[in-house]
Short mmCIF file of C-alpha atoms in Angstrom, two decimals:
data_model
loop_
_atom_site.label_atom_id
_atom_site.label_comp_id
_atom_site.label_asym_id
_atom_site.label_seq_id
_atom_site.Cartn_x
_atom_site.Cartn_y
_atom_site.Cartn_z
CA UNK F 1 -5.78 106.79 -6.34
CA UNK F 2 -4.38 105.80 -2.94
CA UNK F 3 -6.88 102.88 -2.66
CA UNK F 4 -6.09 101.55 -6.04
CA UNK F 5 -2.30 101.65 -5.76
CA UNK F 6 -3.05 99.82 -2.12
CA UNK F 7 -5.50 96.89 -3.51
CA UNK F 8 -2.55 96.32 -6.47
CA UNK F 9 0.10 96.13 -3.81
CA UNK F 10 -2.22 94.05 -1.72
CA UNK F 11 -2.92 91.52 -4.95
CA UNK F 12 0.70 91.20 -5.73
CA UNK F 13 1.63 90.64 -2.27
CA UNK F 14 -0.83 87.47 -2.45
CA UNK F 15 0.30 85.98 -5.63
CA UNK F 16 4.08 85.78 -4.51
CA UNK F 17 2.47 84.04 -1.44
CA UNK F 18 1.17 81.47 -3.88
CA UNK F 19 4.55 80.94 -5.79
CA UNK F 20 7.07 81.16 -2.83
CA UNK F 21 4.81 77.85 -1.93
CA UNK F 22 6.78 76.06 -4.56
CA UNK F 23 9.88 76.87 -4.50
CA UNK F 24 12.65 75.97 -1.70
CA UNK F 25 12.76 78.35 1.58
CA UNK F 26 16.96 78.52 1.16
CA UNK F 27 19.27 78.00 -1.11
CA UNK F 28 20.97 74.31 -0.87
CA UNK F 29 24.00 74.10 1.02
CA UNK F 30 27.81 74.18 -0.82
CA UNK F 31 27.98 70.29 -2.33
CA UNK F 32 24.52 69.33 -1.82
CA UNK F 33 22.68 67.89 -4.65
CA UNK F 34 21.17 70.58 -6.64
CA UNK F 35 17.14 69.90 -6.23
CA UNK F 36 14.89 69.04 -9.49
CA UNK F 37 12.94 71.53 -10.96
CA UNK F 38 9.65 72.30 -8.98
CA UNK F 39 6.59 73.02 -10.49
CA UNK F 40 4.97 76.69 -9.30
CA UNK F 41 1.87 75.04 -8.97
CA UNK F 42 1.77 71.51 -7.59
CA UNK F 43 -0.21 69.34 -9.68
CA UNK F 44 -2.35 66.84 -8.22
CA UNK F 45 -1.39 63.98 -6.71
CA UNK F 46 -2.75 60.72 -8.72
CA UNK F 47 -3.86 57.96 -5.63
CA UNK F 48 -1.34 54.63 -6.46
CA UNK F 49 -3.59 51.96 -7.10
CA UNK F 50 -3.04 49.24 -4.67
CA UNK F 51 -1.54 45.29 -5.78
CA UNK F 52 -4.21 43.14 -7.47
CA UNK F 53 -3.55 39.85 -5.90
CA UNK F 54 -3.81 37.09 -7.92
CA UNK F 55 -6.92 34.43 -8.04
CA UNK F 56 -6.14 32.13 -5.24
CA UNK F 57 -5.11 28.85 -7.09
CA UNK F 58 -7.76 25.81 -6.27
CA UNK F 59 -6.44 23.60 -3.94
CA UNK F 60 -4.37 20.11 -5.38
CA UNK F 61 -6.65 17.32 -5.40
CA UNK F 62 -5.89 14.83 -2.82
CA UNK F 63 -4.62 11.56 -4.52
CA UNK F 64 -4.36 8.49 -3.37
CA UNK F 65 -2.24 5.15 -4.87
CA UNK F 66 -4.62 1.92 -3.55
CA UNK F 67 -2.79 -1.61 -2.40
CA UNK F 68 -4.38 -4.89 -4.03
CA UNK F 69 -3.77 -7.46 -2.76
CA UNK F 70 -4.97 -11.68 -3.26
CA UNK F 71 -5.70 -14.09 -0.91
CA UNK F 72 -2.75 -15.70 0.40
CA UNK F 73 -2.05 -19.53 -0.19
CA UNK F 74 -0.87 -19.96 3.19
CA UNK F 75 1.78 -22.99 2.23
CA UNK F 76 5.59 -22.96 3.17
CA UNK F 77 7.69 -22.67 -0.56
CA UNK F 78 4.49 -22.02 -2.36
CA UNK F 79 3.53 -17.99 -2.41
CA UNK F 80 0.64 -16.85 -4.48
CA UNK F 81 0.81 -13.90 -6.75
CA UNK F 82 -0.63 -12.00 -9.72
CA UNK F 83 0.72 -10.67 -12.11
CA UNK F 84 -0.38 -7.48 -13.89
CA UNK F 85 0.96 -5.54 -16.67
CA UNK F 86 -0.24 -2.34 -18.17
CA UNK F 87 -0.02 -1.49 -21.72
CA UNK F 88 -0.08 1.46 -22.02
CA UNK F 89 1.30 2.93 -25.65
CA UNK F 90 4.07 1.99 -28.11
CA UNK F 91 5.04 -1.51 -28.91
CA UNK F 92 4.62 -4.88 -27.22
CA UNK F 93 7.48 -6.05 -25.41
CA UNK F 94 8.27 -9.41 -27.04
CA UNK F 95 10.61 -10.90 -23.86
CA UNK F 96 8.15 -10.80 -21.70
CA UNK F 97 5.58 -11.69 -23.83
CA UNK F 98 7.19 -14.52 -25.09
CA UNK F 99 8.44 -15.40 -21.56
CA UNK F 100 4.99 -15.42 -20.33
CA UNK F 101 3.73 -18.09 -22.94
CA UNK F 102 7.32 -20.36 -23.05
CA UNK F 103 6.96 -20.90 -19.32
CA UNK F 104 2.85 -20.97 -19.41
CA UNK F 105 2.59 -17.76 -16.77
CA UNK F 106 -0.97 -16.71 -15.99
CA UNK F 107 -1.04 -12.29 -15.95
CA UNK F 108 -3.17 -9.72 -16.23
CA UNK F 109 -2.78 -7.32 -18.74
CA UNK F 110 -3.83 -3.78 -19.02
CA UNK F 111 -4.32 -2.11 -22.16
CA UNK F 112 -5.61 0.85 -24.10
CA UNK F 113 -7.20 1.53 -27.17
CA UNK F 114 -3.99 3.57 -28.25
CA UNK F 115 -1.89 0.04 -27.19
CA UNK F 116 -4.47 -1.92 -29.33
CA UNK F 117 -4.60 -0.36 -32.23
CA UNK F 118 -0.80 -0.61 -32.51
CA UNK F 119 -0.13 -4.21 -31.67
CA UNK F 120 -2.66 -6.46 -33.40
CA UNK F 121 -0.08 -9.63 -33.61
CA UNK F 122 0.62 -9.07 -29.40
CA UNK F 123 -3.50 -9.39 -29.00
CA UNK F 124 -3.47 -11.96 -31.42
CA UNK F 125 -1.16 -14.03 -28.89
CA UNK F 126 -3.20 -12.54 -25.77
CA UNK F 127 -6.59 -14.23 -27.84
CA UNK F 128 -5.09 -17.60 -28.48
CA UNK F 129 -4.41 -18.14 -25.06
CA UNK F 130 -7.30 -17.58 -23.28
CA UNK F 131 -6.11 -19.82 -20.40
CA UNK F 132 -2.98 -17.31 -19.67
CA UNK F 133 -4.02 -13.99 -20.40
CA UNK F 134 -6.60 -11.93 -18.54
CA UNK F 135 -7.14 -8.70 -20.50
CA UNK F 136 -8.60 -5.24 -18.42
CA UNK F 137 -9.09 -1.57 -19.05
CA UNK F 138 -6.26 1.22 -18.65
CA UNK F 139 -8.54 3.44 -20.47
CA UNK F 140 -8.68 5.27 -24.04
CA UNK F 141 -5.74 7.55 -24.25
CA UNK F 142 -4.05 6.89 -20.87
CA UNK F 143 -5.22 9.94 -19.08
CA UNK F 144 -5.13 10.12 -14.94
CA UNK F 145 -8.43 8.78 -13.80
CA UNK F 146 -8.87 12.15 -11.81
CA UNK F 147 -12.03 14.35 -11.70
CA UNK F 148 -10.14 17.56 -10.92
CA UNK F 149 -7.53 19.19 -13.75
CA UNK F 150 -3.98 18.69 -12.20
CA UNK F 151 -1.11 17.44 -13.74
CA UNK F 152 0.83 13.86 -12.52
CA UNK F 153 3.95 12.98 -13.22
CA UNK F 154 3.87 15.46 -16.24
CA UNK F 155 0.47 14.04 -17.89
CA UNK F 156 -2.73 16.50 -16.96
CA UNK F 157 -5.87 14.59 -15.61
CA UNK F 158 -9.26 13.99 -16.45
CA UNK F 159 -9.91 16.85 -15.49
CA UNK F 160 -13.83 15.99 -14.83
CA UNK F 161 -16.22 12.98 -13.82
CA UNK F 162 -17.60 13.31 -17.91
CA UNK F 163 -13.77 13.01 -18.89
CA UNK F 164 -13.23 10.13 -16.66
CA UNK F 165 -15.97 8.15 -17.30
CA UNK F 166 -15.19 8.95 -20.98
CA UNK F 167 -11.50 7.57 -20.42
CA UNK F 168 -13.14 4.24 -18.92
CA UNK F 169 -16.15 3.64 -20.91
CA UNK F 170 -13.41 4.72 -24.51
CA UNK F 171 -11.58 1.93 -22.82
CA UNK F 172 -13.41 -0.97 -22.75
CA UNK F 173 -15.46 0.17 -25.84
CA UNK F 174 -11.80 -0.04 -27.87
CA UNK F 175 -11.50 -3.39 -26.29
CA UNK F 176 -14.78 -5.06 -27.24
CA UNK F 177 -14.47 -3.74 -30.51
CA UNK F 178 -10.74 -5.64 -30.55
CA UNK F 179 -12.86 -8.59 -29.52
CA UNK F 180 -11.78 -9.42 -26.02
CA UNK F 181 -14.60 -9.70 -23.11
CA UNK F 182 -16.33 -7.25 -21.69
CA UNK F 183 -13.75 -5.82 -18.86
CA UNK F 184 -14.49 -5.68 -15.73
CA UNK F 185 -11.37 -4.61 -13.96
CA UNK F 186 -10.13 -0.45 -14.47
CA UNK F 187 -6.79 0.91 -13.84
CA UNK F 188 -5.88 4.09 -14.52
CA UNK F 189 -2.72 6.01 -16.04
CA UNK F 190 -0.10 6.28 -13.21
CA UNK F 191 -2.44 4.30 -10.84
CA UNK F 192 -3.08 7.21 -8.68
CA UNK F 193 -7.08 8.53 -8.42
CA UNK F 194 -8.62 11.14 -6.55
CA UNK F 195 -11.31 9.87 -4.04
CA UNK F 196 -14.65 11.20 -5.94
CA UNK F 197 -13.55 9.29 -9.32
CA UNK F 198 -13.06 6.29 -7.33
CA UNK F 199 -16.68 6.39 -6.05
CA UNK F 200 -17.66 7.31 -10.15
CA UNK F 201 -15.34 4.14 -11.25
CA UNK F 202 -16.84 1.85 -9.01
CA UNK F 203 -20.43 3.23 -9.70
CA UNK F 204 -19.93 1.77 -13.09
CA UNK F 205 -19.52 -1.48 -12.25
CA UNK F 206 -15.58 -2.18 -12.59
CA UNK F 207 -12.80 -2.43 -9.79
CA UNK F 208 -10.02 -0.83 -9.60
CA UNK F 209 -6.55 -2.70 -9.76
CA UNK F 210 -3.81 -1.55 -7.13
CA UNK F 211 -0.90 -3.09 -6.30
CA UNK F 212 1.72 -4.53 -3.89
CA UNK F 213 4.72 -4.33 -5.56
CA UNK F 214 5.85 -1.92 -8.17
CA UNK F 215 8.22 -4.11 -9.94
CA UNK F 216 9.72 -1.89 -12.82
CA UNK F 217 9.01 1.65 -11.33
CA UNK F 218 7.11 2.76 -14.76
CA UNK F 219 10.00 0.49 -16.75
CA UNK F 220 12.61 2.99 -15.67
CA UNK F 221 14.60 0.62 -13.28
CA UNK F 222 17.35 -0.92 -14.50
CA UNK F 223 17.53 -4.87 -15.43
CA UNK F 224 18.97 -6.21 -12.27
CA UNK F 225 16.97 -3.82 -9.59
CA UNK F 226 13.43 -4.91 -11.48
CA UNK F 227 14.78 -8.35 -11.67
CA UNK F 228 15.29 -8.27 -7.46
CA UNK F 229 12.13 -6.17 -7.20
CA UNK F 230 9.68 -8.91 -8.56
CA UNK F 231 11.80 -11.80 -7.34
CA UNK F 232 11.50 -10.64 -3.95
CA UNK F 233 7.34 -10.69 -4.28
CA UNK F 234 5.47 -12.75 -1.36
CA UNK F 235 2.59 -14.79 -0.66
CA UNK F 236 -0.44 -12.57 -1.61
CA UNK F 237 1.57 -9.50 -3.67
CA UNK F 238 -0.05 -8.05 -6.82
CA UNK F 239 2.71 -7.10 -8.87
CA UNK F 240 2.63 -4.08 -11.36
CA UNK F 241 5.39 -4.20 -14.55
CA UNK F 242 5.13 -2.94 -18.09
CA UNK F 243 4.85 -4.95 -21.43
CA UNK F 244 4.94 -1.76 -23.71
CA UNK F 245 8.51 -0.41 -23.55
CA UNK F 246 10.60 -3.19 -25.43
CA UNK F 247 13.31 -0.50 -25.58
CA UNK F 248 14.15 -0.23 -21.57
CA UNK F 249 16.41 -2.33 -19.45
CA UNK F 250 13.35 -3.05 -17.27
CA UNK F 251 11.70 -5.52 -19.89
CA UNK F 252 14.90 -8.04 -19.09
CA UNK F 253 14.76 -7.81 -15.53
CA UNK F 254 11.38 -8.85 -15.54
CA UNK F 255 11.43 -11.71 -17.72
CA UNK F 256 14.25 -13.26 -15.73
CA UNK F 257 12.17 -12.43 -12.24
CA UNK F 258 9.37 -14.62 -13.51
CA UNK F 259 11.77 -17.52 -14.44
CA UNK F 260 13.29 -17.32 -10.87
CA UNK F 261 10.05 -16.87 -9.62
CA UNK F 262 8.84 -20.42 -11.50
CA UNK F 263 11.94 -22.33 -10.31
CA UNK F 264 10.74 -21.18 -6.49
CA UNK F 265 7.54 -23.26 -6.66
CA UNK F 266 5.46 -19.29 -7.08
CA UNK F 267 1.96 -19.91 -8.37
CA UNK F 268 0.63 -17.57 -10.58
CA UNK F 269 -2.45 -16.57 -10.91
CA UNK F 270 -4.90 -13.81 -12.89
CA UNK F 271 -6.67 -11.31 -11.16
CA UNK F 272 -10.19 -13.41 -12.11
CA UNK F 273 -9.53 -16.40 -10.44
CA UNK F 274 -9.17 -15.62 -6.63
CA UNK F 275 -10.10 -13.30 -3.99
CA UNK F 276 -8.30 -9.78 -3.61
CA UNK F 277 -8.63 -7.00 -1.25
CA UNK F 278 -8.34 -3.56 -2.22
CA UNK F 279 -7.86 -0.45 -0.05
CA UNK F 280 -9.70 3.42 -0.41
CA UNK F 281 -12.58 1.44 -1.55
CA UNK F 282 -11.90 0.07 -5.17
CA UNK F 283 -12.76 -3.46 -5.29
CA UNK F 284 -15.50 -3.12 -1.69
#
């Protein structure tokens, strides 16, 4: 009997050992915080997972914005320039247009199928004067001309060398279709390229048209800062407006630059009839 009264004490003794584990060793002081409820037995303590970082983002393609440039007349009071225009979507912009053909001003213009398809009378007028107007590529749908998705000034890329030689070769598809020549000069929405679709663009046979002087800044400028901006263009400059927007300020600013540009002596000349230079490799 003795033995069995001392293994119950014994047993007891051990399971208050296990309880008094949980609970606190004194009693909180006056105006402490009472403590939350304890459990007898602590449960088990679930690891924290650690952060999942995030997929590091591909690196931003490195873009470049090439110069053109002509070859230079070299004659006091007689500067050389071209002219180019891009057309890109909506309408055509009638005061330069009309401008162009009044004053008998040789340009290059730009366009894309979208721009086509909405302005058969403007290519009409581009057709019947084959001596003034020079028509290129901008592409199908103006996208970037850039092998690697990224986004430009709001529009997304290419996005991949089958996308941008699909944006080139939709171009000048539209274009012979239209019934204009087979182009042979590419520029490409924003005029900004990576270096790898440069190399595909040139592998298919066109050059790419840079610039000198941005003479409408997309044909957001006002009137008088385009009109200063293309007026001020030198011996050799390859200047870059827009004939699409007939809407913006810009359109008037240009036409009056190329009438102040005419009463200078400037000659004007396409992008087809003289020499250029381009740099990053678009028209070696």
């Amino acid at each position: 009997m003795n033995r069995i009264l001392l293994a119950s004490a014994f047993l007891l003794v051990s399971i208050s050992a296990v309880f008094a584990d949980g609970i606190p060793s004194a009693a909180p002081a006056v105006g402490s915080p009472v403590p939350a409820a304890v459990s007898p037995v602590p449960a088990a303590v679930s690891p924290v997972p650690a952060a999942i970082s995030p997929a590091p983002k591909a690196p931003a393609p490195k873009l470049v914005e090439p110069h053109l440039h002509i070859a230079r007349s070299n004659l006091a009071g007689h500067a050389r320039i071209a002219l180019t225009f891009d057309a890109c979507m909506g309408q055509a912009d009638e005061r330069i247009l009309s401008t162009l053909v009044r004053e008998r001003i040789p340009a290059t213009i730009f366009v894309t199928a979208r721009w086509l398809k909405r302005n058969p009378a403007a290519l009409a007028v581009f057709l019947q004067n084959p001596d003034l107007f020079e028509l290129e590529n901008h592409g199908e749908n103006h996208i970037p001309a850039v092998d690697t998705p990224t986004l430009i000034y709001g529009i997304a890329s290419a996005g991949s060398p089958q996308a941008v030689r699909q944006e080139v070769e939709g171009g000048a598809a539209a274009m012979v279709a239209a019934g204009i020549p087979a182009p042979h000069w590419f520029r490409g929405s924003t005029a900004k390229y990576d270096l790898s679709a440069i190399g595909e663009i040139r592998a298919m046979g066109y050059r790419i048209a840079g610039y000198s002087v941005n003479g409408d800044g997309g044909s957001l400028l006002g009137a008088v800062i385009t009109e200063k901006r293309i007026a001020s263009a030198k011996d050799g400059d390859v200047v870059i407006s827009h004939i699409n927007q007939p809407t913006h300020a810009a359109g008037e600013g240009v036409a009056k630059a190329l009438v102040d540009l005419k009463a200078k002596g400037t000659e004007f000349v396409r992008l087809e009839d003289v020499e250029d230079t381009g740099d990053d490799k678009t028209t070696e």
